[in-house]
């Protein structure tokens, strides 16, 4: 049986799925047709229910929950793993940091700042809306192009994700704030970034099998961390091996094996907060394939 699966070419995703798609584990008769896309493209594919299994942003999941439910395995959650808000102007960086962390009023001129975001439906953009709701001039830019857009002056602020958090300082850019830290301080929970969802229309036994296979694939990666090195490198934006593995260590952790109660509670908190602030709609569907399901409009 062949299933379509979408995930990003970033090291954390290729690390997670290497053993699965290359049959380093027993896939029990399942074949996977892979589509590599940036996360916002995957979000839009999920809105159209194009893939059987896909990575998406947790923000986007609210708009795809009618067709998909969340697997326990494969997610990216954690502490200290959030998107970064950066700029090439160190004075602006300090001013906006005070706005976010100390509640200093935002200057009227700052409300017109041009902000590069990696996609409207990314969790990064959701967090930006919580931290700086008055910044409205958001421009969707491919995540890997945001740093250069800042350096060229077409953007004032950039919201970066993935391996760019390890490279921005080398390019002379300044951090305003880690929005993951902002989330953690206000909720005391890990930040949910992206998850793996499966079509609700598939047989229950098949969905559970997929979940278990992804968990086995993550387990294989942990036990054999260099097994997929060439595959990971062939898709990585940043080719330096040390950067790739820093990226993997940051985003692939115990929540990638199993969300557990803490992971589910963090996701539920994000959905509840976003619904209460009108950022996302009520989906009215159970979120989780396994475990203690709760409806987001409780």
Short mmCIF file of C-alpha atoms in Angstrom, two decimals:
data_model
loop_
_atom_site.label_atom_id
_atom_site.label_comp_id
_atom_site.label_asym_id
_atom_site.label_seq_id
_atom_site.Cartn_x
_atom_site.Cartn_y
_atom_site.Cartn_z
CA UNK A 1 0.00 0.00 0.00
CA UNK A 2 1.38 3.42 -0.96
CA UNK A 3 0.69 6.55 1.10
CA UNK A 4 1.62 10.15 0.33
CA UNK A 5 3.64 11.94 3.00
CA UNK A 6 4.89 15.52 3.17
CA UNK A 7 7.63 16.98 5.31
CA UNK A 8 10.24 19.70 5.07
CA UNK A 9 13.82 19.21 3.82
CA UNK A 10 15.08 20.54 7.16
CA UNK A 11 17.41 18.28 9.18
CA UNK A 12 14.93 17.55 11.96
CA UNK A 13 12.35 16.16 9.53
CA UNK A 14 14.76 14.19 7.37
CA UNK A 15 16.29 12.74 10.55
CA UNK A 16 12.85 11.66 11.80
CA UNK A 17 11.73 10.05 8.55
CA UNK A 18 15.00 8.61 7.23
CA UNK A 19 14.50 5.09 8.61
CA UNK A 20 10.85 5.03 7.55
CA UNK A 21 11.22 6.01 3.91
CA UNK A 22 14.46 4.08 3.38
CA UNK A 23 13.11 0.87 4.94
CA UNK A 24 15.69 0.76 7.71
CA UNK A 25 12.77 -0.45 9.80
CA UNK A 26 10.07 -2.93 8.83
CA UNK A 27 7.32 -0.79 7.29
CA UNK A 28 4.88 -3.73 7.30
CA UNK A 29 3.98 -3.52 3.64
CA UNK A 30 3.60 0.27 3.51
CA UNK A 31 5.36 2.44 0.92
CA UNK A 32 5.67 6.21 1.23
CA UNK A 33 5.70 8.72 -1.62
CA UNK A 34 7.50 11.78 -0.23
CA UNK A 35 6.83 15.42 -1.08
CA UNK A 36 9.46 17.84 0.26
CA UNK A 37 8.09 21.35 0.86
CA UNK A 38 8.69 24.30 3.15
CA UNK A 39 6.33 24.34 6.11
CA UNK A 40 3.94 26.98 4.75
CA UNK A 41 3.52 25.04 1.51
CA UNK A 42 2.74 21.96 3.59
CA UNK A 43 0.22 23.98 5.58
CA UNK A 44 -1.63 24.88 2.38
CA UNK A 45 -1.54 21.29 1.14
CA UNK A 46 -3.15 20.30 4.44
CA UNK A 47 -5.91 22.88 3.97
CA UNK A 48 -6.71 21.11 0.70
CA UNK A 49 -6.33 17.63 2.26
CA UNK A 50 -3.83 16.71 -0.47
CA UNK A 51 -1.62 14.28 1.48
CA UNK A 52 -2.34 11.19 3.56
CA UNK A 53 0.24 12.17 6.17
CA UNK A 54 1.90 15.55 6.56
CA UNK A 55 3.97 17.81 8.73
CA UNK A 56 2.25 21.12 9.49
CA UNK A 57 2.46 24.05 11.87
CA UNK A 58 0.31 23.81 14.97
CA UNK A 59 -1.19 27.16 14.04
CA UNK A 60 -2.26 25.71 10.69
CA UNK A 61 -3.66 22.55 12.29
CA UNK A 62 -6.65 24.57 13.50
CA UNK A 63 -7.64 25.11 9.87
CA UNK A 64 -7.07 21.47 8.86
CA UNK A 65 -8.57 19.64 11.84
CA UNK A 66 -11.72 18.73 9.91
CA UNK A 67 -9.63 16.42 7.72
CA UNK A 68 -6.68 15.45 9.92
CA UNK A 69 -5.87 14.30 13.42
CA UNK A 70 -2.56 14.53 15.25
CA UNK A 71 -0.17 11.63 15.70
CA UNK A 72 1.68 11.14 18.97
CA UNK A 73 4.97 10.63 17.12
CA UNK A 74 7.01 13.04 15.02
CA UNK A 75 6.20 16.38 16.64
CA UNK A 76 8.55 19.28 17.31
CA UNK A 77 7.99 20.67 20.81
CA UNK A 78 10.43 21.75 23.44
CA UNK A 79 11.96 24.43 25.61
CA UNK A 80 14.31 26.96 24.04
CA UNK A 81 13.36 25.96 20.49
CA UNK A 82 11.12 28.83 19.42
CA UNK A 83 11.37 31.13 16.43
CA UNK A 84 13.62 34.17 16.73
CA UNK A 85 12.76 37.77 15.93
CA UNK A 86 15.84 39.48 14.46
CA UNK A 87 16.97 42.72 12.79
CA UNK A 88 20.16 44.28 11.48
CA UNK A 89 19.55 47.41 13.64
CA UNK A 90 20.86 46.73 17.19
CA UNK A 91 19.15 49.87 18.57
CA UNK A 92 15.80 48.71 17.21
CA UNK A 93 16.49 45.27 18.66
CA UNK A 94 16.94 46.66 22.17
CA UNK A 95 13.84 48.88 21.91
CA UNK A 96 11.55 46.09 20.76
CA UNK A 97 12.99 43.74 23.36
CA UNK A 98 11.88 46.21 26.05
CA UNK A 99 8.42 46.41 24.49
CA UNK A 100 8.00 42.64 24.67
CA UNK A 101 9.72 41.90 27.97
CA UNK A 102 9.01 45.05 29.99
CA UNK A 103 5.77 46.32 28.48
CA UNK A 104 7.31 49.54 27.18
CA UNK A 105 4.91 51.29 24.73
CA UNK A 106 5.51 50.69 21.04
CA UNK A 107 6.49 53.82 19.11
CA UNK A 108 4.02 54.90 16.42
CA UNK A 109 6.82 54.74 13.86
CA UNK A 110 7.55 51.14 14.84
CA UNK A 111 4.03 50.09 13.87
CA UNK A 112 5.03 50.61 10.23
CA UNK A 113 8.04 48.30 10.36
CA UNK A 114 8.23 45.74 7.56
CA UNK A 115 8.28 42.23 9.02
CA UNK A 116 9.29 39.12 7.09
CA UNK A 117 7.41 36.03 8.26
CA UNK A 118 7.85 32.44 7.04
CA UNK A 119 4.10 32.10 6.44
CA UNK A 120 0.75 33.37 7.69
CA UNK A 121 -0.19 30.02 9.21
CA UNK A 122 3.13 29.20 10.85
CA UNK A 123 3.34 28.84 14.61
CA UNK A 124 6.04 31.51 14.41
CA UNK A 125 3.51 34.04 13.13
CA UNK A 126 1.04 33.00 15.80
CA UNK A 127 3.63 33.72 18.51
CA UNK A 128 4.52 37.05 16.90
CA UNK A 129 0.85 38.03 17.10
CA UNK A 130 0.83 37.29 20.82
CA UNK A 131 4.04 39.20 21.54
CA UNK A 132 3.63 42.22 19.21
CA UNK A 133 -0.01 42.41 18.09
CA UNK A 134 0.33 46.02 16.79
CA UNK A 135 2.86 45.17 14.10
CA UNK A 136 0.75 44.73 10.99
CA UNK A 137 3.01 45.06 7.92
CA UNK A 138 3.78 41.37 7.61
CA UNK A 139 5.28 40.05 4.39
CA UNK A 140 5.43 36.34 3.62
CA UNK A 141 8.96 35.33 2.65
CA UNK A 142 10.49 31.89 2.17
CA UNK A 143 12.12 31.11 5.52
CA UNK A 144 15.58 30.67 3.97
CA UNK A 145 15.46 34.13 2.31
CA UNK A 146 14.59 36.22 5.37
CA UNK A 147 18.17 36.88 6.50
CA UNK A 148 19.27 38.20 3.10
CA UNK A 149 16.14 40.35 2.84
CA UNK A 150 17.13 42.00 6.13
CA UNK A 151 20.68 42.56 4.94
CA UNK A 152 19.43 44.07 1.67
CA UNK A 153 17.08 46.41 3.54
CA UNK A 154 13.78 45.21 2.08
CA UNK A 155 12.71 44.12 5.58
CA UNK A 156 13.15 45.79 8.97
CA UNK A 157 12.48 42.70 11.11
CA UNK A 158 12.68 39.00 10.33
CA UNK A 159 11.02 36.03 11.97
CA UNK A 160 13.37 33.08 11.53
CA UNK A 161 12.90 29.36 12.06
CA UNK A 162 14.84 26.14 11.47
CA UNK A 163 18.62 26.25 11.04
CA UNK A 164 18.68 30.01 10.50
CA UNK A 165 18.73 30.45 14.27
CA UNK A 166 22.34 29.16 14.11
CA UNK A 167 23.51 31.41 11.27
CA UNK A 168 22.04 34.90 11.76
CA UNK A 169 24.80 36.15 14.08
CA UNK A 170 27.50 35.24 11.55
CA UNK A 171 25.77 37.62 9.14
CA UNK A 172 25.82 40.55 11.57
CA UNK A 173 22.15 40.39 12.54
CA UNK A 174 20.84 41.03 16.06
CA UNK A 175 18.29 39.07 18.08
CA UNK A 176 15.28 40.96 19.40
CA UNK A 177 13.71 38.08 21.30
CA UNK A 178 13.30 34.31 21.27
CA UNK A 179 9.53 33.90 20.95
CA UNK A 180 9.82 30.39 22.36
CA UNK A 181 11.20 31.86 25.59
CA UNK A 182 8.34 34.37 25.56
CA UNK A 183 5.80 31.53 25.30
CA UNK A 184 7.51 29.49 28.01
CA UNK A 185 7.55 32.39 30.48
CA UNK A 186 3.86 33.15 29.96
CA UNK A 187 2.58 29.53 29.96
CA UNK A 188 5.29 27.43 31.68
CA UNK A 189 4.82 24.84 28.95
CA UNK A 190 6.95 23.65 26.02
CA UNK A 191 6.34 25.44 22.74
CA UNK A 192 4.46 23.39 20.12
CA UNK A 193 5.97 24.18 16.72
CA UNK A 194 4.99 21.47 14.26
CA UNK A 195 3.25 18.13 14.29
CA UNK A 196 2.54 15.15 12.06
CA UNK A 197 -1.09 14.62 11.12
CA UNK A 198 -2.91 11.80 9.36
CA UNK A 199 -6.15 11.83 7.39
CA UNK A 200 -9.18 11.07 9.54
CA UNK A 201 -10.68 9.10 6.66
CA UNK A 202 -8.05 6.33 6.85
CA UNK A 203 -8.79 3.10 8.73
CA UNK A 204 -8.13 3.39 12.46
CA UNK A 205 -5.76 0.41 12.44
CA UNK A 206 -3.76 1.97 9.59
CA UNK A 207 -3.47 5.31 11.40
CA UNK A 208 -2.19 3.57 14.52
CA UNK A 209 0.30 1.58 12.42
CA UNK A 210 1.59 4.82 10.84
CA UNK A 211 2.00 6.37 14.28
CA UNK A 212 3.98 3.37 15.54
CA UNK A 213 6.19 3.30 12.43
CA UNK A 214 7.10 6.98 12.80
CA UNK A 215 7.97 6.34 16.46
CA UNK A 216 10.17 3.42 15.39
CA UNK A 217 11.83 5.65 12.78
CA UNK A 218 12.66 8.27 15.43
CA UNK A 219 13.95 5.52 17.75
CA UNK A 220 16.17 4.20 14.96
CA UNK A 221 17.56 7.71 14.40
CA UNK A 222 18.37 8.11 18.08
CA UNK A 223 20.13 4.73 18.14
CA UNK A 224 21.98 5.37 14.84
CA UNK A 225 22.40 9.17 14.64
CA UNK A 226 24.81 9.14 11.68
CA UNK A 227 22.92 6.56 9.64
CA UNK A 228 21.07 9.18 7.61
CA UNK A 229 23.89 11.72 7.37
CA UNK A 230 24.15 11.79 3.57
CA UNK A 231 20.38 11.92 3.15
CA UNK A 232 20.05 14.73 5.70
CA UNK A 233 22.94 16.67 4.16
CA UNK A 234 21.51 16.31 0.64
CA UNK A 235 18.39 18.26 1.66
CA UNK A 236 19.80 20.68 4.24
CA UNK A 237 20.00 24.39 3.55
CA UNK A 238 23.01 24.67 5.87
CA UNK A 239 25.56 22.02 4.86
CA UNK A 240 27.86 22.25 7.87
CA UNK A 241 27.50 18.96 9.76
CA UNK A 242 27.80 20.57 13.18
CA UNK A 243 24.96 22.99 12.37
CA UNK A 244 22.80 20.15 11.05
CA UNK A 245 23.16 18.13 14.22
CA UNK A 246 22.63 21.15 16.46
CA UNK A 247 19.39 21.64 14.57
CA UNK A 248 18.40 18.00 15.08
CA UNK A 249 19.26 18.06 18.79
CA UNK A 250 17.14 21.16 19.23
CA UNK A 251 13.97 19.93 17.55
CA UNK A 252 14.00 16.13 17.89
CA UNK A 253 13.49 15.03 21.49
CA UNK A 254 11.23 12.99 23.75
CA UNK A 255 8.14 14.74 22.34
CA UNK A 256 9.10 13.45 18.89
CA UNK A 257 8.75 9.91 20.20
CA UNK A 258 5.53 10.50 22.10
CA UNK A 259 3.73 13.71 22.99
CA UNK A 260 2.72 12.37 26.38
CA UNK A 261 0.43 14.27 28.72
CA UNK A 262 2.75 17.30 28.93
CA UNK A 263 2.95 17.62 25.16
CA UNK A 264 -0.81 17.29 24.69
CA UNK A 265 -1.45 19.88 27.40
CA UNK A 266 0.93 22.34 25.72
CA UNK A 267 -0.89 21.91 22.39
CA UNK A 268 -4.28 22.26 24.07
CA UNK A 269 -3.08 25.44 25.82
CA UNK A 270 -1.98 26.91 22.48
CA UNK A 271 -5.33 26.13 20.87
CA UNK A 272 -7.34 27.45 23.81
CA UNK A 273 -5.35 30.68 23.94
CA UNK A 274 -5.58 31.20 20.18
CA UNK A 275 -9.34 30.53 20.11
CA UNK A 276 -9.95 32.90 23.04
CA UNK A 277 -8.05 35.69 21.24
CA UNK A 278 -9.80 35.09 17.92
CA UNK A 279 -6.57 34.02 16.20
CA UNK A 280 -7.95 30.65 15.08
CA UNK A 281 -11.49 29.28 14.67
CA UNK A 282 -13.13 26.60 16.78
CA UNK A 283 -12.42 23.33 14.98
CA UNK A 284 -14.84 21.32 17.09
CA UNK A 285 -12.97 18.06 16.48
CA UNK A 286 -10.86 15.89 18.78
CA UNK A 287 -7.24 16.81 18.12
CA UNK A 288 -5.38 13.64 18.99
CA UNK A 289 -5.38 10.23 17.38
CA UNK A 290 -4.40 8.51 20.62
CA UNK A 291 -4.42 9.27 24.31
CA UNK A 292 -6.74 11.56 26.22
CA UNK A 293 -8.68 13.43 23.53
CA UNK A 294 -10.07 16.84 24.35
CA UNK A 295 -12.05 19.07 22.04
CA UNK A 296 -10.55 22.48 21.43
CA UNK A 297 -13.85 24.29 21.96
CA UNK A 298 -14.45 22.82 25.39
#
